[in-house]
PDB file of C-alpha atoms in Angstrom:
ATOM      1  CA  UNK A   1       4.181   8.583 -14.283  1.00 66.00           C
ATOM      2  CA  UNK A   2       3.302   6.716 -17.372  1.00 68.00           C
ATOM      3  CA  UNK A   3      -0.206   5.205 -18.052  1.00 86.00           C
ATOM      4  CA  UNK A   4      -1.877   3.229 -20.684  1.00 89.00           C
ATOM      5  CA  UNK A   5      -5.574   3.592 -21.444  1.00 91.00           C
ATOM      6  CA  UNK A   6      -7.327   0.998 -23.524  1.00 92.00           C
ATOM      7  CA  UNK A   7     -11.223   0.840 -24.296  1.00 89.00           C
ATOM      8  CA  UNK A   8     -13.685  -0.211 -24.292  1.00 91.00           C
ATOM      9  CA  UNK A   9     -13.274  -3.081 -21.801  1.00 90.00           C
ATOM     10  CA  UNK A  10     -15.958  -5.319 -23.187  1.00 94.00           C
ATOM     11  CA  UNK A  11     -17.499  -5.208 -26.715  1.00 96.00           C
ATOM     12  CA  UNK A  12     -20.086  -7.391 -28.425  1.00 97.00           C
ATOM     13  CA  UNK A  13     -20.425  -6.901 -32.139  1.00 97.00           C
ATOM     14  CA  UNK A  14     -22.250  -8.654 -34.860  1.00 98.00           C
ATOM     15  CA  UNK A  15     -20.526 -10.385 -37.755  1.00 97.00           C
ATOM     16  CA  UNK A  16     -19.838  -7.948 -40.577  1.00 97.00           C
ATOM     17  CA  UNK A  17     -19.758  -4.835 -38.356  1.00 97.00           C
ATOM     18  CA  UNK A  18     -16.831  -2.482 -38.115  1.00 97.00           C
ATOM     19  CA  UNK A  19     -14.456  -2.463 -35.134  1.00 96.00           C
ATOM     20  CA  UNK A  20     -12.376   0.347 -33.484  1.00 96.00           C
ATOM     21  CA  UNK A  21     -10.264  -0.154 -30.431  1.00 96.00           C
ATOM     22  CA  UNK A  22      -8.306   2.751 -29.062  1.00 95.00           C
ATOM     23  CA  UNK A  23      -5.089   2.761 -26.957  1.00 95.00           C
ATOM     24  CA  UNK A  24      -3.309   5.818 -25.630  1.00 95.00           C
ATOM     25  CA  UNK A  25      -0.231   6.204 -23.551  1.00 93.00           C
ATOM     26  CA  UNK A  26       0.593   9.119 -21.333  1.00 90.00           C
ATOM     27  CA  UNK A  27       3.848  10.236 -19.680  1.00 85.00           C
ATOM     28  CA  UNK A  28       6.318   9.140 -22.435  1.00 82.00           C
ATOM     29  CA  UNK A  29       7.310  10.097 -25.846  1.00 84.00           C
ATOM     30  CA  UNK A  30       8.063   7.838 -28.936  1.00 86.00           C
ATOM     31  CA  UNK A  31       7.157   4.448 -27.344  1.00 89.00           C
ATOM     32  CA  UNK A  32       7.051   1.168 -29.246  1.00 89.00           C
ATOM     33  CA  UNK A  33       3.331   0.238 -29.503  1.00 92.00           C
ATOM     34  CA  UNK A  34       1.866  -3.279 -29.790  1.00 93.00           C
ATOM     35  CA  UNK A  35      -1.534  -4.909 -30.210  1.00 95.00           C
ATOM     36  CA  UNK A  36      -1.795  -8.496 -29.082  1.00 93.00           C
ATOM     37  CA  UNK A  37      -4.683 -10.952 -29.244  1.00 93.00           C
ATOM     38  CA  UNK A  38      -5.318 -13.775 -26.763  1.00 86.00           C
ATOM     39  CA  UNK A  39      -7.849 -16.252 -28.106  1.00 77.00           C
ATOM     40  CA  UNK A  40      -9.708 -18.436 -25.529  1.00 70.00           C
ATOM     41  CA  UNK A  41      -7.239 -20.960 -23.951  1.00 66.00           C
ATOM     42  CA  UNK A  42      -4.443 -19.791 -26.275  1.00 69.00           C
ATOM     43  CA  UNK A  43      -1.351 -17.687 -25.929  1.00 77.00           C
ATOM     44  CA  UNK A  44      -0.497 -14.104 -26.998  1.00 85.00           C
ATOM     45  CA  UNK A  45      -0.450 -13.496 -30.670  1.00 88.00           C
ATOM     46  CA  UNK A  46       1.186 -10.424 -31.830  1.00 89.00           C
ATOM     47  CA  UNK A  47      -0.831  -8.609 -34.444  1.00 93.00           C
ATOM     48  CA  UNK A  48       0.790  -5.188 -35.060  1.00 94.00           C
ATOM     49  CA  UNK A  49       3.571  -3.127 -33.700  1.00 91.00           C
ATOM     50  CA  UNK A  50       4.618   0.503 -34.360  1.00 92.00           C
ATOM     51  CA  UNK A  51       7.825   2.234 -33.692  1.00 89.00           C
ATOM     52  CA  UNK A  52       6.557   5.687 -34.773  1.00 91.00           C
ATOM     53  CA  UNK A  53       3.815   7.831 -36.051  1.00 94.00           C
ATOM     54  CA  UNK A  54       2.505   6.148 -39.307  1.00 92.00           C
ATOM     55  CA  UNK A  55       4.734   3.221 -39.070  1.00 92.00           C
ATOM     56  CA  UNK A  56       2.824  -0.109 -38.727  1.00 94.00           C
ATOM     57  CA  UNK A  57       4.393  -3.537 -38.876  1.00 91.00           C
ATOM     58  CA  UNK A  58       1.789  -6.435 -39.446  1.00 90.00           C
ATOM     59  CA  UNK A  59       2.673  -9.864 -38.191  1.00 85.00           C
ATOM     60  CA  UNK A  60      -0.529 -11.852 -39.233  1.00 81.00           C
ATOM     61  CA  UNK A  61      -2.372 -11.249 -42.375  1.00 67.00           C
ATOM     62  CA  UNK A  62      -6.022 -10.891 -41.748  1.00 80.00           C
ATOM     63  CA  UNK A  63      -8.937  -8.511 -41.838  1.00 89.00           C
ATOM     64  CA  UNK A  64      -7.611  -6.370 -39.046  1.00 94.00           C
ATOM     65  CA  UNK A  65      -5.543  -3.219 -39.400  1.00 95.00           C
ATOM     66  CA  UNK A  66      -3.845  -0.848 -37.194  1.00 96.00           C
ATOM     67  CA  UNK A  67      -3.047   3.017 -37.408  1.00 96.00           C
ATOM     68  CA  UNK A  68      -0.959   5.285 -35.260  1.00 96.00           C
ATOM     69  CA  UNK A  69      -2.196   8.781 -36.146  1.00 95.00           C
ATOM     70  CA  UNK A  70      -0.528  10.363 -33.143  1.00 94.00           C
ATOM     71  CA  UNK A  71       2.735   9.506 -31.184  1.00 94.00           C
ATOM     72  CA  UNK A  72       0.850   8.018 -28.230  1.00 93.00           C
ATOM     73  CA  UNK A  73      -2.222   6.778 -29.927  1.00 95.00           C
ATOM     74  CA  UNK A  74      -2.647   3.308 -31.482  1.00 96.00           C
ATOM     75  CA  UNK A  75      -5.936   2.169 -32.984  1.00 97.00           C
ATOM     76  CA  UNK A  76      -6.903  -1.327 -34.006  1.00 96.00           C
ATOM     77  CA  UNK A  77      -9.636  -1.481 -36.710  1.00 96.00           C
ATOM     78  CA  UNK A  78     -11.780  -3.928 -38.943  1.00 96.00           C
ATOM     79  CA  UNK A  79     -14.241  -3.082 -41.566  1.00 96.00           C
ATOM     80  CA  UNK A  80     -16.145  -6.333 -41.216  1.00 96.00           C
ATOM     81  CA  UNK A  81     -15.636  -8.560 -38.201  1.00 96.00           C
ATOM     82  CA  UNK A  82     -15.528 -12.288 -38.420  1.00 95.00           C
ATOM     83  CA  UNK A  83     -16.471 -14.783 -35.821  1.00 94.00           C
ATOM     84  CA  UNK A  84     -12.874 -15.778 -35.354  1.00 91.00           C
ATOM     85  CA  UNK A  85     -12.066 -12.172 -34.342  1.00 93.00           C
ATOM     86  CA  UNK A  86     -13.444 -12.851 -30.910  1.00 92.00           C
ATOM     87  CA  UNK A  87     -10.680 -12.720 -28.166  1.00 91.00           C
ATOM     88  CA  UNK A  88      -8.985 -10.613 -25.693  1.00 91.00           C
ATOM     89  CA  UNK A  89      -7.172  -7.832 -27.298  1.00 94.00           C
ATOM     90  CA  UNK A  90      -4.281  -6.218 -25.356  1.00 93.00           C
ATOM     91  CA  UNK A  91      -2.379  -2.956 -26.111  1.00 94.00           C
ATOM     92  CA  UNK A  92       1.136  -2.554 -24.627  1.00 93.00           C
ATOM     93  CA  UNK A  93       3.945  -0.002 -24.863  1.00 90.00           C
ATOM     94  CA  UNK A  94       7.736  -0.175 -24.392  1.00 85.00           C
ATOM     95  CA  UNK A  95      10.316   2.434 -24.371  1.00 77.00           C
ATOM     96  CA  UNK A  96      14.177   1.989 -24.733  1.00 67.00           C
ATOM     97  CA  UNK A  97      15.916  -1.189 -24.267  1.00 61.00           C
ATOM     98  CA  UNK A  98      15.924  -3.459 -21.282  1.00 53.00           C
ATOM     99  CA  UNK A  99      12.596  -1.928 -20.015  1.00 67.00           C
ATOM    100  CA  UNK A 100       9.345  -3.599 -19.150  1.00 78.00           C
ATOM    101  CA  UNK A 101       6.377  -3.465 -21.326  1.00 85.00           C
ATOM    102  CA  UNK A 102       3.204  -2.053 -19.784  1.00 88.00           C
ATOM    103  CA  UNK A 103      -0.055  -3.376 -20.881  1.00 90.00           C
ATOM    104  CA  UNK A 104      -3.535  -2.014 -20.879  1.00 91.00           C
ATOM    105  CA  UNK A 105      -6.444  -3.810 -19.202  1.00 89.00           C
ATOM    106  CA  UNK A 106      -7.425  -5.418 -22.315  1.00 91.00           C
ATOM    107  CA  UNK A 107     -10.736  -5.389 -24.528  1.00 93.00           C
ATOM    108  CA  UNK A 108     -12.905  -8.539 -24.626  1.00 92.00           C
ATOM    109  CA  UNK A 109     -14.397  -8.797 -27.953  1.00 95.00           C
ATOM    110  CA  UNK A 110     -17.173 -11.149 -28.795  1.00 95.00           C
ATOM    111  CA  UNK A 111     -18.365 -11.417 -32.279  1.00 96.00           C
ATOM    112  CA  UNK A 112     -21.930 -12.934 -32.532  1.00 97.00           C
TER     113      UNK A 112
ATOM    114  CA  UNK B   1      13.453 -15.948 -36.308  1.00 82.00           C
ATOM    115  CA  UNK B   2      13.452 -15.209 -32.723  1.00 86.00           C
ATOM    116  CA  UNK B   3      10.957 -17.392 -30.672  1.00 89.00           C
ATOM    117  CA  UNK B   4      10.082 -18.465 -27.229  1.00 92.00           C
ATOM    118  CA  UNK B   5       8.958 -22.035 -26.031  1.00 93.00           C
ATOM    119  CA  UNK B   6       7.183 -22.720 -22.841  1.00 92.00           C
ATOM    120  CA  UNK B   7       6.024 -26.020 -21.202  1.00 87.00           C
ATOM    121  CA  UNK B   8       2.475 -26.761 -21.970  1.00 82.00           C
ATOM    122  CA  UNK B   9       0.013 -26.450 -19.027  1.00 85.00           C
ATOM    123  CA  UNK B  10      -2.029 -26.532 -17.127  1.00 93.00           C
ATOM    124  CA  UNK B  11       0.223 -27.150 -14.286  1.00 95.00           C
ATOM    125  CA  UNK B  12      -1.767 -28.148 -11.098  1.00 97.00           C
ATOM    126  CA  UNK B  13      -0.216 -28.121  -7.739  1.00 97.00           C
ATOM    127  CA  UNK B  14      -0.916 -28.260  -4.131  1.00 97.00           C
ATOM    128  CA  UNK B  15      -0.265 -25.272  -1.924  1.00 97.00           C
ATOM    129  CA  UNK B  16       3.338 -25.005  -0.633  1.00 97.00           C
ATOM    130  CA  UNK B  17       4.664 -27.193  -3.494  1.00 97.00           C
ATOM    131  CA  UNK B  18       7.662 -26.370  -5.550  1.00 98.00           C
ATOM    132  CA  UNK B  19       7.039 -24.844  -9.010  1.00 97.00           C
ATOM    133  CA  UNK B  20       9.111 -24.932 -12.194  1.00 97.00           C
ATOM    134  CA  UNK B  21       7.830 -23.596 -15.519  1.00 97.00           C
ATOM    135  CA  UNK B  22      10.327 -24.203 -18.303  1.00 97.00           C
ATOM    136  CA  UNK B  23      11.180 -21.555 -20.839  1.00 97.00           C
ATOM    137  CA  UNK B  24      13.763 -21.816 -23.742  1.00 97.00           C
ATOM    138  CA  UNK B  25      14.398 -19.189 -26.409  1.00 95.00           C
ATOM    139  CA  UNK B  26      15.925 -18.751 -29.837  1.00 94.00           C
ATOM    140  CA  UNK B  27      17.353 -15.390 -30.529  1.00 90.00           C
ATOM    141  CA  UNK B  28      20.420 -13.819 -32.220  1.00 84.00           C
ATOM    142  CA  UNK B  29      22.302 -11.501 -30.330  1.00 81.00           C
ATOM    143  CA  UNK B  30      21.661 -10.783 -26.563  1.00 84.00           C
ATOM    144  CA  UNK B  31      17.997 -10.294 -25.771  1.00 90.00           C
ATOM    145  CA  UNK B  32      16.310  -9.277 -22.587  1.00 90.00           C
ATOM    146  CA  UNK B  33      14.197 -12.106 -20.900  1.00 94.00           C
ATOM    147  CA  UNK B  34      10.891 -11.537 -19.001  1.00 94.00           C
ATOM    148  CA  UNK B  35       8.334 -13.426 -17.196  1.00 96.00           C
ATOM    149  CA  UNK B  36       4.806 -11.832 -17.135  1.00 95.00           C
ATOM    150  CA  UNK B  37       1.802 -12.951 -15.173  1.00 95.00           C
ATOM    151  CA  UNK B  38      -1.824 -12.636 -16.098  1.00 91.00           C
ATOM    152  CA  UNK B  39      -4.447 -12.893 -13.326  1.00 91.00           C
ATOM    153  CA  UNK B  40      -7.997 -13.886 -14.405  1.00 85.00           C
ATOM    154  CA  UNK B  41      -9.740 -11.166 -16.559  1.00 78.00           C
ATOM    155  CA  UNK B  42      -6.765  -8.762 -16.390  1.00 81.00           C
ATOM    156  CA  UNK B  43      -3.895  -7.581 -18.564  1.00 83.00           C
ATOM    157  CA  UNK B  44      -0.308  -8.651 -18.042  1.00 88.00           C
ATOM    158  CA  UNK B  45       2.085  -7.479 -15.354  1.00 91.00           C
ATOM    159  CA  UNK B  46       5.706  -7.884 -15.313  1.00 92.00           C
ATOM    160  CA  UNK B  47       6.803 -10.425 -12.683  1.00 96.00           C
ATOM    161  CA  UNK B  48      10.562 -10.392 -13.161  1.00 96.00           C
ATOM    162  CA  UNK B  49      13.284  -9.791 -15.875  1.00 94.00           C
ATOM    163  CA  UNK B  50      17.000 -10.427 -16.695  1.00 94.00           C
ATOM    164  CA  UNK B  51      18.953  -8.424 -19.081  1.00 90.00           C
ATOM    165  CA  UNK B  52      22.128 -10.272 -19.551  1.00 90.00           C
ATOM    166  CA  UNK B  53      23.647 -13.718 -19.097  1.00 93.00           C
ATOM    167  CA  UNK B  54      23.706 -15.117 -15.750  1.00 95.00           C
ATOM    168  CA  UNK B  55      21.499 -12.553 -14.246  1.00 95.00           C
ATOM    169  CA  UNK B  56      18.812 -13.727 -11.924  1.00 97.00           C
ATOM    170  CA  UNK B  57      15.489 -12.040 -11.818  1.00 96.00           C
ATOM    171  CA  UNK B  58      13.389 -12.266  -8.610  1.00 97.00           C
ATOM    172  CA  UNK B  59      10.037 -11.036  -7.372  1.00 96.00           C
ATOM    173  CA  UNK B  60       7.435 -12.327  -4.977  1.00 95.00           C
ATOM    174  CA  UNK B  61       9.314 -15.389  -4.320  1.00 97.00           C
ATOM    175  CA  UNK B  62       9.734 -16.176  -7.995  1.00 98.00           C
ATOM    176  CA  UNK B  63      13.240 -16.603  -9.414  1.00 98.00           C
ATOM    177  CA  UNK B  64      14.473 -17.142 -13.038  1.00 98.00           C
ATOM    178  CA  UNK B  65      18.175 -17.232 -14.260  1.00 98.00           C
ATOM    179  CA  UNK B  66      19.261 -16.249 -17.697  1.00 97.00           C
ATOM    180  CA  UNK B  67      21.151 -19.254 -18.875  1.00 96.00           C
ATOM    181  CA  UNK B  68      22.833 -18.293 -22.244  1.00 94.00           C
ATOM    182  CA  UNK B  69      24.565 -21.749 -22.496  1.00 94.00           C
ATOM    183  CA  UNK B  70      21.359 -23.612 -22.508  1.00 95.00           C
ATOM    184  CA  UNK B  71      19.176 -20.645 -23.882  1.00 96.00           C
ATOM    185  CA  UNK B  72      16.818 -21.109 -20.974  1.00 97.00           C
ATOM    186  CA  UNK B  73      14.938 -18.864 -18.393  1.00 98.00           C
ATOM    187  CA  UNK B  74      12.959 -21.164 -16.227  1.00 98.00           C
ATOM    188  CA  UNK B  75      10.561 -19.901 -13.631  1.00 98.00           C
ATOM    189  CA  UNK B  76      10.585 -21.337 -10.049  1.00 98.00           C
ATOM    190  CA  UNK B  77       9.188 -20.734  -6.786  1.00 98.00           C
ATOM    191  CA  UNK B  78       9.740 -22.746  -3.525  1.00 97.00           C
ATOM    192  CA  UNK B  79       6.412 -22.735  -2.147  1.00 96.00           C
ATOM    193  CA  UNK B  80       3.353 -21.763  -4.340  1.00 97.00           C
ATOM    194  CA  UNK B  81       0.120 -20.222  -2.897  1.00 97.00           C
ATOM    195  CA  UNK B  82      -3.417 -20.244  -4.109  1.00 96.00           C
ATOM    196  CA  UNK B  83      -3.028 -16.692  -4.968  1.00 95.00           C
ATOM    197  CA  UNK B  84      -0.368 -17.557  -7.357  1.00 97.00           C
ATOM    198  CA  UNK B  85      -2.937 -19.187  -9.712  1.00 96.00           C
ATOM    199  CA  UNK B  86      -2.648 -17.390 -13.082  1.00 96.00           C
ATOM    200  CA  UNK B  87      -1.254 -17.745 -16.570  1.00 93.00           C
ATOM    201  CA  UNK B  88       2.648 -17.159 -16.851  1.00 96.00           C
ATOM    202  CA  UNK B  89       4.178 -15.903 -19.935  1.00 94.00           C
ATOM    203  CA  UNK B  90       7.850 -16.043 -20.918  1.00 95.00           C
ATOM    204  CA  UNK B  91       8.935 -13.350 -23.273  1.00 93.00           C
ATOM    205  CA  UNK B  92      12.083 -11.975 -24.992  1.00 91.00           C
ATOM    206  CA  UNK B  93      12.944  -8.614 -26.330  1.00 87.00           C
ATOM    207  CA  UNK B  94      15.758  -8.465 -28.998  1.00 82.00           C
ATOM    208  CA  UNK B  95      16.064  -4.623 -28.285  1.00 71.00           C
ATOM    209  CA  UNK B  96      15.983  -1.552 -30.447  1.00 67.00           C
ATOM    210  CA  UNK B  97      13.055  -1.230 -32.705  1.00 63.00           C
ATOM    211  CA  UNK B  98      11.932  -4.802 -32.281  1.00 72.00           C
ATOM    212  CA  UNK B  99       8.991  -6.694 -31.235  1.00 81.00           C
ATOM    213  CA  UNK B 100       8.243  -8.053 -27.860  1.00 83.00           C
ATOM    214  CA  UNK B 101       7.969 -11.931 -28.334  1.00 87.00           C
ATOM    215  CA  UNK B 102       5.807 -14.185 -26.020  1.00 90.00           C
ATOM    216  CA  UNK B 103       5.622 -17.809 -25.403  1.00 91.00           C
ATOM    217  CA  UNK B 104       2.144 -19.409 -25.468  1.00 89.00           C
ATOM    218  CA  UNK B 105       1.687 -19.121 -21.791  1.00 92.00           C
ATOM    219  CA  UNK B 106       1.458 -21.821 -18.975  1.00 94.00           C
ATOM    220  CA  UNK B 107      -1.746 -21.889 -16.821  1.00 93.00           C
ATOM    221  CA  UNK B 108      -0.980 -22.626 -13.161  1.00 96.00           C
ATOM    222  CA  UNK B 109      -3.679 -23.734 -10.736  1.00 96.00           C
ATOM    223  CA  UNK B 110      -2.926 -23.950  -7.092  1.00 97.00           C
ATOM    224  CA  UNK B 111      -5.235 -26.068  -4.805  1.00 96.00           C
ATOM    225  CA  UNK B 112      -5.380 -25.591  -0.917  1.00 94.00           C
TER     226      UNK B 112
END
């Protein structure tokens, strides 16, 4: 069966520090992978999506970046965090058409 | 571009009341439509889906019908429970190598 792992669950980081959030998927090949952010009291904002290794599409220009070094690994990074980067980050995957998206449990990031 | 519009929340109801959460979409082609639910502190879970016009998705007493003529996918439940309190997201997937697009989410609070 397919599973998705996202870590860490909670993170508190000072302003200006780097960030690395990791997401891995098991049990499927060549999934579409997504990073979303949910700011407090707001909806889901698509940050990045990837349809294959090394292929990253950015939806919102900001100080975050994403990478997909392996087929089932998706990493969200920042060189210097801002206060506005605080939020709930969700990784998701889909495969094929007309199928559901599977979400990780999310990472709550607080930048202080 | 493709988009999803949901009614703003929060929606506050008494237990056993009838629920409607409106969702309309803009898309080229024939997208799949979804409702996701997010319980407090958790990631998103698929609630129901519909893949073509006039399809009705249903799960846990919730229903939504894919209406191409009105580009809508409204979520309904005849009798809500306190345990239904959550944030509900309408979403569309255009298919292929494409992004999953979410509405802003509607928070539902059900009181005993």
